[in-house]
Amino acid sequence: MEDIEHIPKELQLIDKKGIRLDGRRFNELRPIKIEAGVLKKADGSAYLEWGNNKVLAAVYGPREAHPRHLQDPAKALVQCRYNMAPFSVTERKRPGPDRRSVEISKVISEAFASVVFVEQFPRTSVDIYIEVLQADAGTRCAGLTAASVALADAGIPMRDLVSSCASGKIGGVVALDLNKDEDNFGEADCPMAIVPRTGEIVLLQMDGHLTAHEFDQAMELSINAAKQIYELQRDALRRRYAAVAEAAEQEALREPPPQEAPRETPPDMPEDLPPEVDDL
Amino acid sequence: MDGSAPDRREVVIPGDLLNGHGLKPGSGTFNEGGRIYAARIGTVAERDGFVDVIPLSGRYIPRSRDVIIGKITDLGPSHWLVDINSPYPAPLNAKETPWMVEFGDTDRYLHVGDVVIGEIVSVDEAMRVQLSIADRQFGRLTGGQILDISPAKVPRLIGRNGNMVALIREFTNVRMFVGQNGRIWIDGDAEGVYHAAHVIKVIDDSGPAPGLTDQVRAYLEAAYGRRATTPAERDDDGRH
């Protein structure tokens, strides 16, 4: 933290005590909140808040891949759409895919294709939808983290959850999990995603410049953070399936709903199986 | 994570290490470096020397010998296309029916929108499905209504040795058939269908906790104001 003097005073991203603009230290994450199973119509879903990022992820599948010519007779496709809402940033974003979101969709789908057991579901596709509702830097990591929980919630067989975090360089210091100001005025940002159980890296990008030494520092920060995030993801999934158990219990223990006077039931109902076959 | 806690079914998450001591990896699991891990969200079960993860969510994936409820979505000159609530379309060949169907005469027997009970004859590695309704107990369904539940909940709805469906039938007097693909056909008087549908919804929303049969029994006894003929068990799968 000795080489921060060259930064103008009004743009001191990290001060002499090592405190950042939002009060964090170089190795601290923003607060993260994850909830699994928030959407009823999707096979799996998750909502995530990561600092000022708000992300919704939904997973459908495995389902028939369309268009047909995309189907792979040997394995499932993992398709991802990362999309930012027009209101997710300060200046209204033109809706629809752009170069940036197409790239992010591609790297995220490739990250997941390496953990999902795609060979179990030939000719199908697993579709992941990531909607960024509010963006404050690090949305691809946030989206990937949420999508990972949504995939598990959808019951898709996979080797492990994927956890993701970014590190960068601000005011000459390597720091974890940059926010919007740090991303805009800092020197580098390096998002990555790992399979925590094995330590495999499934996504790695960099914007800006880091020396080899700084890169190693950044990776170490990110990997440690990703392991913390992994625990939050697992916790969200456990909560979801414990909550399901509780809700069902209350539902069943509730008094039966009021009924009109019971109608006469025929004294002997016919044998219920086999069901009637309409002979033609 | 030792799987020995008897009264609590342990929920595992993809990547969880399973206690596969001398066991082989079963469905919903995978082997990596000689250890067995969970591949999906579910509860752990050991059976015949295998560790399985019984799924808590997910789509229906056809397996041969499954009895399913399908909807006709298209007809060809010698086959029908059946929606079996899975990622894979299931053709029903005219030969796999109890009828002598002339070439081009498929529309005399089944139409788009008809519902059939059938059996999955075979599923190959490319997940090509073959259906049959030729057997006596299969065929077209008329009357009643179809309910959809999560295919992962079908074993719970059936219960051990079918005790859950037996319980529902005993009280509500509905005719009921549960397809492995998460489609249920029920038919009966309005009150019976009402209560059966309610119970099915409760089961669909239920989690991995044991004691579901007792909850359903309590509901049905309250709704009908009489006791079940079968004695209450401690647990719906015989463990306690």
Coordinates of C-alpha atoms in Angstrom, one line a residue:
Chain A
M1 CA 0.0 0.0 0.0
E2 CA 3.0 2.3 -0.4
D3 CA 2.5 3.3 -4.1
I4 CA -0.9 4.9 -3.8
E5 CA 0.5 8.5 -3.6
H6 CA 0.3 9.0 -7.4
I7 CA -3.5 8.9 -7.3
P8 CA -5.3 12.3 -7.0
K9 CA -6.7 12.9 -3.6
E10 CA -10.2 13.1 -4.7
L11 CA -9.9 9.7 -6.3
Q12 CA -8.4 7.7 -3.6
L13 CA -10.0 4.3 -4.0
I14 CA -8.2 2.9 -1.0
D15 CA -6.8 5.1 1.7
K16 CA -3.6 4.9 3.7
K17 CA -5.2 2.7 6.3
G18 CA -6.3 0.3 3.6
I19 CA -10.0 1.3 3.7
R20 CA -11.9 1.4 0.5
L21 CA -14.6 3.8 -0.6
D22 CA -17.4 1.7 0.9
G23 CA -15.4 0.9 4.0
R24 CA -14.2 -2.5 3.1
R25 CA -10.6 -3.8 3.4
F26 CA -8.8 -5.2 0.4
N27 CA -9.8 -8.8 1.2
E28 CA -13.4 -8.2 2.1
L29 CA -16.5 -9.2 0.1
R30 CA -19.7 -7.2 -0.2
P31 CA -22.6 -8.6 1.7
I32 CA -24.3 -11.5 -0.2
K33 CA -27.8 -12.9 0.1
I34 CA -29.0 -15.9 -1.8
E35 CA -32.5 -17.4 -2.0
A36 CA -33.3 -20.6 -4.0
G37 CA -36.6 -21.6 -5.6
V38 CA -38.1 -18.2 -6.0
L39 CA -39.9 -18.8 -9.3
K40 CA -42.8 -21.2 -9.6
K41 CA -42.9 -21.8 -13.3
A42 CA -39.2 -22.5 -13.8
D43 CA -37.7 -25.9 -13.0
G44 CA -35.2 -24.2 -10.8
S45 CA -34.5 -20.6 -9.8
A46 CA -32.5 -18.4 -7.5
Y47 CA -32.4 -14.7 -6.5
L48 CA -29.2 -13.2 -5.4
E49 CA -28.1 -9.8 -3.9
W50 CA -24.4 -9.1 -3.9
G51 CA -23.8 -5.6 -2.6
N52 CA -25.9 -3.5 -4.9
N53 CA -26.2 -6.2 -7.5
K54 CA -29.6 -7.8 -7.8
V55 CA -29.8 -10.9 -10.0
L56 CA -32.5 -13.4 -10.8
A57 CA -31.6 -16.8 -12.4
A58 CA -34.0 -19.4 -13.8
V59 CA -33.3 -22.8 -15.2
Y60 CA -35.4 -24.9 -17.5
G61 CA -34.6 -28.4 -18.6
P62 CA -33.4 -30.8 -19.6
R63 CA -35.9 -30.1 -22.4
E64 CA -36.1 -30.8 -26.1
A65 CA -33.5 -28.6 -27.8
H66 CA -34.9 -26.2 -30.4
P67 CA -34.1 -25.6 -33.2
R68 CA -33.7 -29.3 -33.9
H69 CA -30.4 -28.9 -35.9
L70 CA -28.8 -27.7 -32.7
Q71 CA -29.5 -31.0 -30.9
D72 CA -26.4 -33.1 -30.2
P73 CA -27.2 -36.9 -30.3
A74 CA -24.4 -37.5 -27.7
K75 CA -25.1 -34.9 -25.1
A76 CA -27.2 -32.0 -23.8
L77 CA -26.5 -28.4 -24.7
V78 CA -26.0 -25.9 -21.9
Q79 CA -27.4 -22.6 -23.1
C80 CA -27.3 -19.4 -21.2
R81 CA -28.8 -16.0 -21.7
Y82 CA -27.3 -13.2 -19.6
N83 CA -29.4 -10.1 -19.9
M84 CA -29.3 -6.7 -18.2
A85 CA -32.6 -4.9 -17.6
P86 CA -32.8 -1.5 -19.1
F87 CA -33.2 0.0 -15.6
S88 CA -30.2 -2.0 -14.1
V89 CA -27.8 0.9 -14.7
T90 CA -27.9 4.7 -14.2
E91 CA -28.0 5.5 -17.9
R92 CA -30.9 3.5 -19.5
K93 CA -29.4 0.5 -21.2
R94 CA -30.8 -0.3 -24.7
P95 CA -32.7 -3.5 -24.2
G96 CA -31.6 -6.7 -26.0
P97 CA -28.4 -8.6 -26.5
D98 CA -25.3 -6.7 -27.2
R99 CA -21.7 -7.6 -27.7
R100 CA -20.9 -7.7 -24.0
S101 CA -23.9 -9.8 -22.9
V102 CA -23.4 -12.3 -25.8
E103 CA -19.8 -12.8 -24.6
I104 CA -20.9 -13.2 -21.0
S105 CA -23.6 -15.7 -22.0
K106 CA -21.0 -17.7 -23.8
V107 CA -18.4 -17.9 -21.0
I108 CA -21.1 -18.7 -18.4
S109 CA -22.6 -21.5 -20.5
E110 CA -19.2 -23.0 -21.1
A111 CA -18.4 -22.8 -17.4
F112 CA -21.6 -24.8 -16.6
A113 CA -21.1 -27.2 -19.5
S114 CA -18.0 -28.5 -17.7
V115 CA -19.8 -29.4 -14.5
V116 CA -23.2 -30.7 -15.8
F117 CA -23.4 -34.4 -16.7
V118 CA -24.4 -33.5 -20.2
E119 CA -23.9 -37.0 -21.5
Q120 CA -26.9 -38.2 -19.4
F121 CA -29.4 -36.2 -21.5
P122 CA -28.6 -36.5 -25.2
R123 CA -30.5 -34.3 -27.7
T124 CA -31.8 -32.0 -25.0
S125 CA -30.9 -28.5 -23.8
V126 CA -30.5 -27.1 -20.3
D127 CA -31.5 -23.4 -20.5
I128 CA -30.2 -20.9 -18.0
Y129 CA -31.6 -17.4 -17.9
I130 CA -29.8 -14.7 -15.9
E131 CA -31.6 -11.4 -15.5
V132 CA -29.6 -8.5 -14.0
L133 CA -32.1 -6.3 -12.3
Q134 CA -29.6 -3.9 -10.7
A135 CA -25.9 -3.7 -11.6
D136 CA -22.9 -2.5 -9.6
A137 CA -19.9 -4.3 -11.1
G138 CA -19.3 -8.0 -10.8
T139 CA -22.6 -9.0 -12.4
R140 CA -21.2 -12.0 -14.3
C141 CA -19.9 -13.5 -11.1
A142 CA -23.2 -12.7 -9.4
G143 CA -25.2 -14.2 -12.3
L144 CA -23.1 -17.3 -12.4
T145 CA -23.4 -17.8 -8.6
A146 CA -27.1 -17.5 -8.8
A147 CA -27.4 -19.7 -11.9
S148 CA -25.4 -22.4 -10.1
V149 CA -28.0 -22.5 -7.3
A150 CA -30.8 -22.5 -9.8
L151 CA -29.3 -25.4 -11.7
A152 CA -29.0 -27.5 -8.5
D153 CA -32.6 -26.4 -7.6
A154 CA -33.7 -27.7 -11.0
G155 CA -32.3 -31.2 -10.1
I156 CA -29.8 -31.1 -12.9
P157 CA -27.0 -33.7 -12.2
M158 CA -23.7 -32.0 -11.9
R159 CA -20.2 -32.6 -10.4
D160 CA -20.4 -29.6 -8.0
L161 CA -21.8 -26.1 -7.7
V162 CA -19.8 -23.4 -9.4
S163 CA -18.7 -20.5 -7.3
S164 CA -17.4 -17.2 -8.7
C165 CA -15.8 -14.0 -7.6
A166 CA -13.7 -11.2 -9.1
S167 CA -10.6 -9.5 -7.9
G168 CA -8.9 -6.4 -9.3
K169 CA -6.4 -3.7 -8.7
I170 CA -7.4 -0.3 -7.3
G171 CA -5.0 2.5 -6.4
G172 CA -2.1 0.1 -6.9
V173 CA -3.5 -2.4 -4.5
V174 CA -4.9 -5.9 -5.4
A175 CA -8.3 -6.0 -3.9
L176 CA -11.3 -8.4 -3.8
D177 CA -14.7 -7.9 -5.3
L178 CA -14.6 -4.5 -6.9
N179 CA -17.7 -2.3 -6.9
K180 CA -18.8 0.0 -9.8
D181 CA -16.5 3.0 -8.8
E182 CA -13.5 0.7 -8.2
D183 CA -14.2 -1.0 -11.5
N184 CA -14.4 2.2 -13.4
F185 CA -11.5 4.0 -11.9
G186 CA -9.3 1.1 -10.9
E187 CA -6.5 -0.5 -13.0
A188 CA -7.8 -4.0 -13.5
D189 CA -10.6 -6.4 -12.9
C190 CA -10.3 -10.2 -13.1
P191 CA -13.4 -12.3 -12.7
M192 CA -13.1 -16.1 -12.2
A193 CA -15.2 -19.1 -11.3
I194 CA -14.1 -22.4 -9.8
V195 CA -15.4 -25.8 -9.0
P196 CA -14.7 -25.5 -5.2
R197 CA -14.5 -29.3 -4.5
T198 CA -11.7 -29.9 -7.0
G199 CA -10.3 -26.3 -7.4
E200 CA -10.7 -26.4 -11.2
I201 CA -11.1 -23.1 -12.8
V202 CA -14.0 -22.9 -15.2
L203 CA -14.0 -19.2 -16.0
L204 CA -11.2 -16.7 -16.1
Q205 CA -11.2 -13.3 -17.7
M206 CA -9.2 -10.1 -17.2
D207 CA -9.8 -6.5 -18.0
G208 CA -6.8 -4.2 -17.6
H209 CA -3.3 -5.1 -16.5
L210 CA -1.8 -7.1 -13.7
T211 CA 1.7 -8.3 -13.2
A212 CA 2.2 -12.0 -12.8
H213 CA 2.7 -11.5 -9.1
E214 CA -0.4 -9.4 -8.8
F215 CA -2.4 -11.9 -10.8
D216 CA -1.4 -14.6 -8.3
Q217 CA -2.5 -12.4 -5.4
A218 CA -5.8 -11.7 -7.1
M219 CA -6.4 -15.4 -7.8
E220 CA -5.7 -16.3 -4.2
L221 CA -8.2 -13.6 -3.0
S222 CA -10.8 -14.8 -5.4
I223 CA -10.4 -18.5 -4.7
N224 CA -10.8 -17.9 -0.9
A225 CA -13.8 -15.7 -1.5
A226 CA -15.4 -18.3 -3.9
K227 CA -15.1 -20.9 -1.1
Q228 CA -17.0 -18.6 1.2
I229 CA -19.6 -18.0 -1.5
Y230 CA -19.9 -21.8 -2.0
E231 CA -21.0 -22.1 1.6
L232 CA -23.7 -19.4 1.1
Q233 CA -24.9 -21.3 -2.0
R234 CA -25.1 -24.6 -0.2
D235 CA -26.9 -22.9 2.7
A236 CA -29.5 -21.3 0.3
L237 CA -30.2 -24.8 -1.1
R238 CA -30.5 -26.4 2.3
R239 CA -32.8 -23.7 3.5
R240 CA -35.0 -24.1 0.4
Y241 CA -35.5 -27.8 1.0
A242 CA -36.0 -27.5 4.7
A243 CA -38.6 -24.8 4.0
V244 CA -40.4 -27.1 1.6
A245 CA -40.7 -29.7 4.4
E246 CA -42.1 -27.2 6.9
A247 CA -44.6 -25.7 4.5
A248 CA -46.0 -29.1 3.6
E249 CA -46.4 -30.0 7.2
Q250 CA -48.4 -26.9 8.0
E251 CA -50.5 -27.4 4.9
A252 CA -51.4 -30.9 5.8
L253 CA -52.1 -30.2 9.4
R254 CA -54.5 -27.4 8.6
E255 CA -58.2 -28.1 9.2
P256 CA -59.9 -29.6 6.1
P257 CA -61.6 -26.8 4.1
P258 CA -65.3 -26.4 4.6
Q259 CA -67.5 -28.6 2.4
E260 CA -71.1 -28.6 1.5
A261 CA -73.1 -31.5 2.7
P262 CA -71.4 -34.6 1.4
R263 CA -73.2 -36.1 -1.5
E264 CA -74.4 -39.6 -1.7
T265 CA -71.6 -41.9 -2.8
P266 CA -72.5 -45.0 -4.7
P267 CA -72.2 -48.0 -2.3
D268 CA -69.9 -50.0 -4.3
M269 CA -67.5 -48.3 -6.6
P270 CA -66.2 -50.5 -9.4
E271 CA -62.6 -51.8 -9.2
D272 CA -60.4 -48.8 -10.0
L273 CA -57.8 -50.5 -12.1
P274 CA -57.5 -51.2 -14.9
P275 CA -59.0 -47.9 -16.1
E276 CA -61.7 -48.0 -18.7
V277 CA -60.4 -48.7 -22.2
D278 CA -62.6 -47.3 -25.0
D279 CA -62.8 -50.2 -27.4
L280 CA -63.4 -49.1 -30.9
Chain B
M1 CA -22.9 -37.2 6.7
D2 CA -22.8 -40.8 7.8
G3 CA -26.3 -41.6 6.7
S4 CA -27.2 -43.4 9.9
A5 CA -29.4 -40.7 11.4
P6 CA -32.6 -42.7 11.3
D7 CA -35.4 -40.2 11.9
R8 CA -34.1 -37.4 9.6
R9 CA -33.6 -37.9 5.9
E10 CA -30.4 -36.1 5.0
V11 CA -30.6 -33.7 2.1
V12 CA -27.5 -33.7 0.0
I13 CA -26.4 -31.1 -2.5
P14 CA -24.4 -31.7 -5.7
G15 CA -20.7 -32.3 -4.8
D16 CA -21.4 -33.7 -1.3
L17 CA -19.2 -36.6 -0.4
L18 CA -21.4 -39.7 0.4
N19 CA -20.5 -42.4 2.9
G20 CA -20.1 -45.1 0.2
H21 CA -18.2 -47.6 2.4
G22 CA -17.9 -50.7 0.3
L23 CA -20.9 -49.5 -1.8
K24 CA -21.2 -48.8 -5.5
P25 CA -22.4 -45.5 -6.9
G26 CA -26.1 -45.7 -7.8
S27 CA -28.4 -43.3 -9.5
G28 CA -27.9 -39.6 -8.8
T29 CA -24.3 -40.1 -7.8
F30 CA -20.9 -40.3 -9.4
N31 CA -17.5 -41.8 -8.7
E32 CA -14.4 -39.6 -8.7
G33 CA -11.1 -40.8 -7.4
G34 CA -12.6 -43.8 -5.7
R35 CA -15.1 -41.7 -3.7
I36 CA -18.8 -41.3 -4.2
Y37 CA -20.4 -37.9 -4.5
A38 CA -24.0 -36.7 -4.9
A39 CA -24.7 -35.4 -8.4
R40 CA -28.0 -33.8 -7.6
I41 CA -30.2 -32.5 -4.8
G42 CA -31.9 -35.3 -3.0
T43 CA -31.9 -37.7 -0.1
V44 CA -29.5 -40.5 0.4
A45 CA -30.6 -44.1 0.3
E46 CA -28.7 -47.4 0.3
R47 CA -30.1 -50.4 -1.5
D48 CA -28.6 -53.6 -2.8
G49 CA -25.0 -52.4 -2.3
F50 CA -25.6 -49.2 -4.1
V51 CA -25.7 -45.6 -2.7
D52 CA -28.5 -43.7 -4.4
V53 CA -29.6 -40.1 -4.3
I54 CA -33.4 -40.0 -4.5
P55 CA -34.1 -36.7 -6.3
L56 CA -36.2 -34.0 -4.8
S57 CA -36.6 -32.1 -8.1
G58 CA -36.1 -32.5 -11.8
R59 CA -37.8 -33.5 -15.0
Y60 CA -39.1 -37.0 -15.8
I61 CA -36.6 -39.1 -17.7
P62 CA -38.2 -42.1 -19.3
R63 CA -37.0 -45.6 -18.3
S64 CA -38.2 -48.9 -19.7
R65 CA -41.1 -50.6 -17.9
D66 CA -42.4 -47.3 -16.5
V67 CA -46.1 -47.0 -16.7
I68 CA -47.0 -43.4 -17.7
I69 CA -49.9 -41.2 -18.7
G70 CA -49.4 -39.5 -22.1
K71 CA -51.2 -37.0 -24.3
I72 CA -51.5 -37.5 -28.0
T73 CA -49.9 -34.5 -29.8
D74 CA -49.6 -35.6 -33.4
L75 CA -50.6 -38.5 -35.7
G76 CA -48.7 -40.1 -38.5
P77 CA -49.9 -42.8 -41.0
S78 CA -48.8 -45.6 -38.7
H79 CA -48.0 -44.0 -35.4
W80 CA -49.0 -41.4 -32.9
L81 CA -46.7 -38.9 -31.1
V82 CA -47.2 -38.9 -27.4
D83 CA -46.2 -36.2 -24.9
I84 CA -45.0 -38.1 -21.9
N85 CA -44.0 -35.0 -19.9
S86 CA -40.3 -35.6 -20.6
P87 CA -37.6 -34.0 -22.8
Y88 CA -38.1 -36.8 -25.3
P89 CA -41.0 -37.3 -27.6
A90 CA -42.5 -40.8 -27.5
P91 CA -43.8 -42.4 -30.6
L92 CA -46.6 -44.9 -30.2
N93 CA -46.5 -47.4 -33.1
A94 CA -49.8 -48.7 -34.4
K95 CA -48.5 -52.2 -33.8
E96 CA -48.2 -51.5 -30.1
T97 CA -52.0 -51.1 -29.7
P98 CA -54.7 -53.6 -29.1
W99 CA -56.3 -52.7 -32.4
M100 CA -55.6 -53.7 -36.0
V101 CA -54.8 -50.3 -37.4
E102 CA -54.7 -50.0 -41.2
F103 CA -52.0 -47.8 -42.7
G104 CA -53.3 -44.2 -42.6
D105 CA -56.2 -45.1 -40.3
T106 CA -54.6 -43.9 -37.1
D107 CA -57.2 -41.1 -36.7
R108 CA -60.0 -43.6 -36.3
Y109 CA -58.5 -44.7 -33.0
L110 CA -56.7 -41.9 -31.2
H111 CA -56.9 -38.2 -31.8
V112 CA -54.8 -35.2 -30.8
G113 CA -55.6 -34.4 -27.2
D114 CA -56.6 -37.9 -26.2
V115 CA -55.0 -39.3 -23.1
V116 CA -53.6 -42.8 -22.8
I117 CA -52.1 -45.0 -20.1
G118 CA -49.2 -46.9 -21.6
E119 CA -45.9 -48.5 -20.9
I120 CA -42.4 -47.6 -22.0
V121 CA -41.2 -50.6 -23.8
S122 CA -37.7 -49.5 -24.4
V123 CA -35.3 -46.6 -24.1
D124 CA -32.0 -46.8 -26.0
E125 CA -28.7 -44.9 -25.4
A126 CA -29.8 -42.1 -27.6
M127 CA -33.0 -41.9 -25.4
R128 CA -35.3 -43.0 -28.2
V129 CA -38.5 -44.1 -26.6
Q130 CA -40.9 -46.8 -27.6
L131 CA -44.4 -46.8 -26.1
S132 CA -47.0 -49.5 -25.9
I133 CA -50.7 -49.6 -25.0
A134 CA -51.2 -53.2 -26.2
D135 CA -51.5 -54.8 -22.8
R136 CA -54.9 -55.3 -21.3
Q137 CA -54.6 -52.8 -18.5
F138 CA -53.5 -50.0 -20.8
G139 CA -55.5 -47.9 -23.3
R140 CA -57.3 -44.6 -23.7
L141 CA -58.6 -42.8 -20.7
T142 CA -62.1 -41.3 -20.7
G143 CA -63.7 -39.1 -18.1
G144 CA -62.0 -37.9 -14.9
Q145 CA -59.3 -35.4 -14.7
I146 CA -55.5 -35.2 -15.0
L147 CA -53.3 -33.6 -12.3
D148 CA -49.6 -32.8 -12.8
I149 CA -47.1 -33.2 -10.0
S150 CA -43.3 -33.2 -9.9
P151 CA -42.1 -36.6 -11.1
A152 CA -39.7 -36.6 -8.1
K153 CA -42.8 -36.8 -5.8
V154 CA -44.4 -39.9 -7.5
P155 CA -42.7 -42.4 -5.1
R156 CA -44.0 -40.5 -2.1
L157 CA -47.5 -40.4 -3.6
I158 CA -47.5 -44.1 -4.2
G159 CA -46.0 -44.8 -0.8
R160 CA -44.4 -48.0 0.5
N161 CA -46.2 -50.9 -1.2
G162 CA -48.8 -48.4 -2.5
N163 CA -50.1 -47.6 1.0
M164 CA -50.5 -43.9 0.2
V165 CA -52.7 -44.4 -2.8
A166 CA -54.6 -47.1 -1.0
L167 CA -55.3 -44.7 1.8
I168 CA -56.5 -42.0 -0.6
R169 CA -58.7 -44.5 -2.3
E170 CA -60.1 -45.9 0.9
F171 CA -61.5 -42.5 2.0
T172 CA -62.3 -40.7 -1.2
N173 CA -63.5 -43.7 -3.2
V174 CA -62.0 -42.1 -6.3
R175 CA -60.6 -44.2 -9.2
M176 CA -57.0 -43.1 -9.4
F177 CA -54.0 -43.9 -11.4
V178 CA -50.5 -42.5 -10.9
G179 CA -48.2 -42.4 -13.9
Q180 CA -44.4 -42.5 -13.3
N181 CA -44.1 -39.3 -15.3
G182 CA -45.9 -37.2 -12.7
R183 CA -49.4 -37.3 -14.3
I184 CA -52.2 -38.5 -12.2
W185 CA -55.7 -39.5 -13.4
I186 CA -58.5 -39.3 -10.9
D187 CA -62.2 -39.9 -11.3
G188 CA -65.0 -40.1 -8.8
D189 CA -67.7 -38.0 -7.1
A190 CA -67.0 -34.3 -6.6
E191 CA -66.2 -34.5 -2.9
G192 CA -63.8 -37.4 -3.3
V193 CA -62.0 -35.8 -6.2
Y194 CA -61.8 -32.6 -4.2
H195 CA -60.1 -34.2 -1.2
A196 CA -57.9 -36.5 -3.3
A197 CA -56.7 -33.5 -5.3
H198 CA -56.0 -31.6 -2.1
V199 CA -54.0 -34.5 -0.7
I200 CA -52.0 -34.8 -4.0
K201 CA -51.2 -31.2 -3.8
V202 CA -49.9 -31.5 -0.2
I203 CA -47.7 -34.4 -1.3
D204 CA -46.4 -32.4 -4.3
D205 CA -45.5 -29.5 -2.0
S206 CA -43.9 -31.7 0.6
G207 CA -40.3 -32.0 1.4
P208 CA -38.1 -34.9 2.4
A209 CA -39.4 -35.1 6.0
P210 CA -40.9 -38.4 7.1
G211 CA -44.4 -38.9 8.5
L212 CA -46.2 -37.8 5.3
T213 CA -48.6 -40.8 5.4
D214 CA -49.7 -39.9 9.0
Q215 CA -50.3 -36.3 7.9
V216 CA -52.4 -37.4 5.0
R217 CA -54.3 -39.9 7.2
A218 CA -55.0 -37.2 9.8
Y219 CA -56.3 -34.9 7.1
L220 CA -58.6 -37.5 5.6
E221 CA -59.9 -38.7 8.9
A222 CA -60.8 -35.1 9.8
A223 CA -62.4 -34.5 6.4
Y224 CA -64.5 -37.6 6.5
G225 CA -65.0 -37.9 10.3
R226 CA -64.0 -41.5 10.5
R227 CA -61.0 -43.6 11.3
A228 CA -58.8 -45.4 8.7
T229 CA -59.1 -49.1 8.7
T230 CA -55.4 -49.6 8.4
P231 CA -53.5 -48.8 11.7
A232 CA -51.2 -45.8 11.8
E233 CA -47.6 -46.5 11.4
R234 CA -44.8 -44.6 13.0
D235 CA -43.3 -43.7 9.6
D236 CA -44.3 -43.9 6.0
D237 CA -41.4 -46.1 5.0
G238 CA -41.4 -48.5 7.9
R239 CA -38.4 -46.9 9.6
H240 CA -38.7 -45.1 12.9

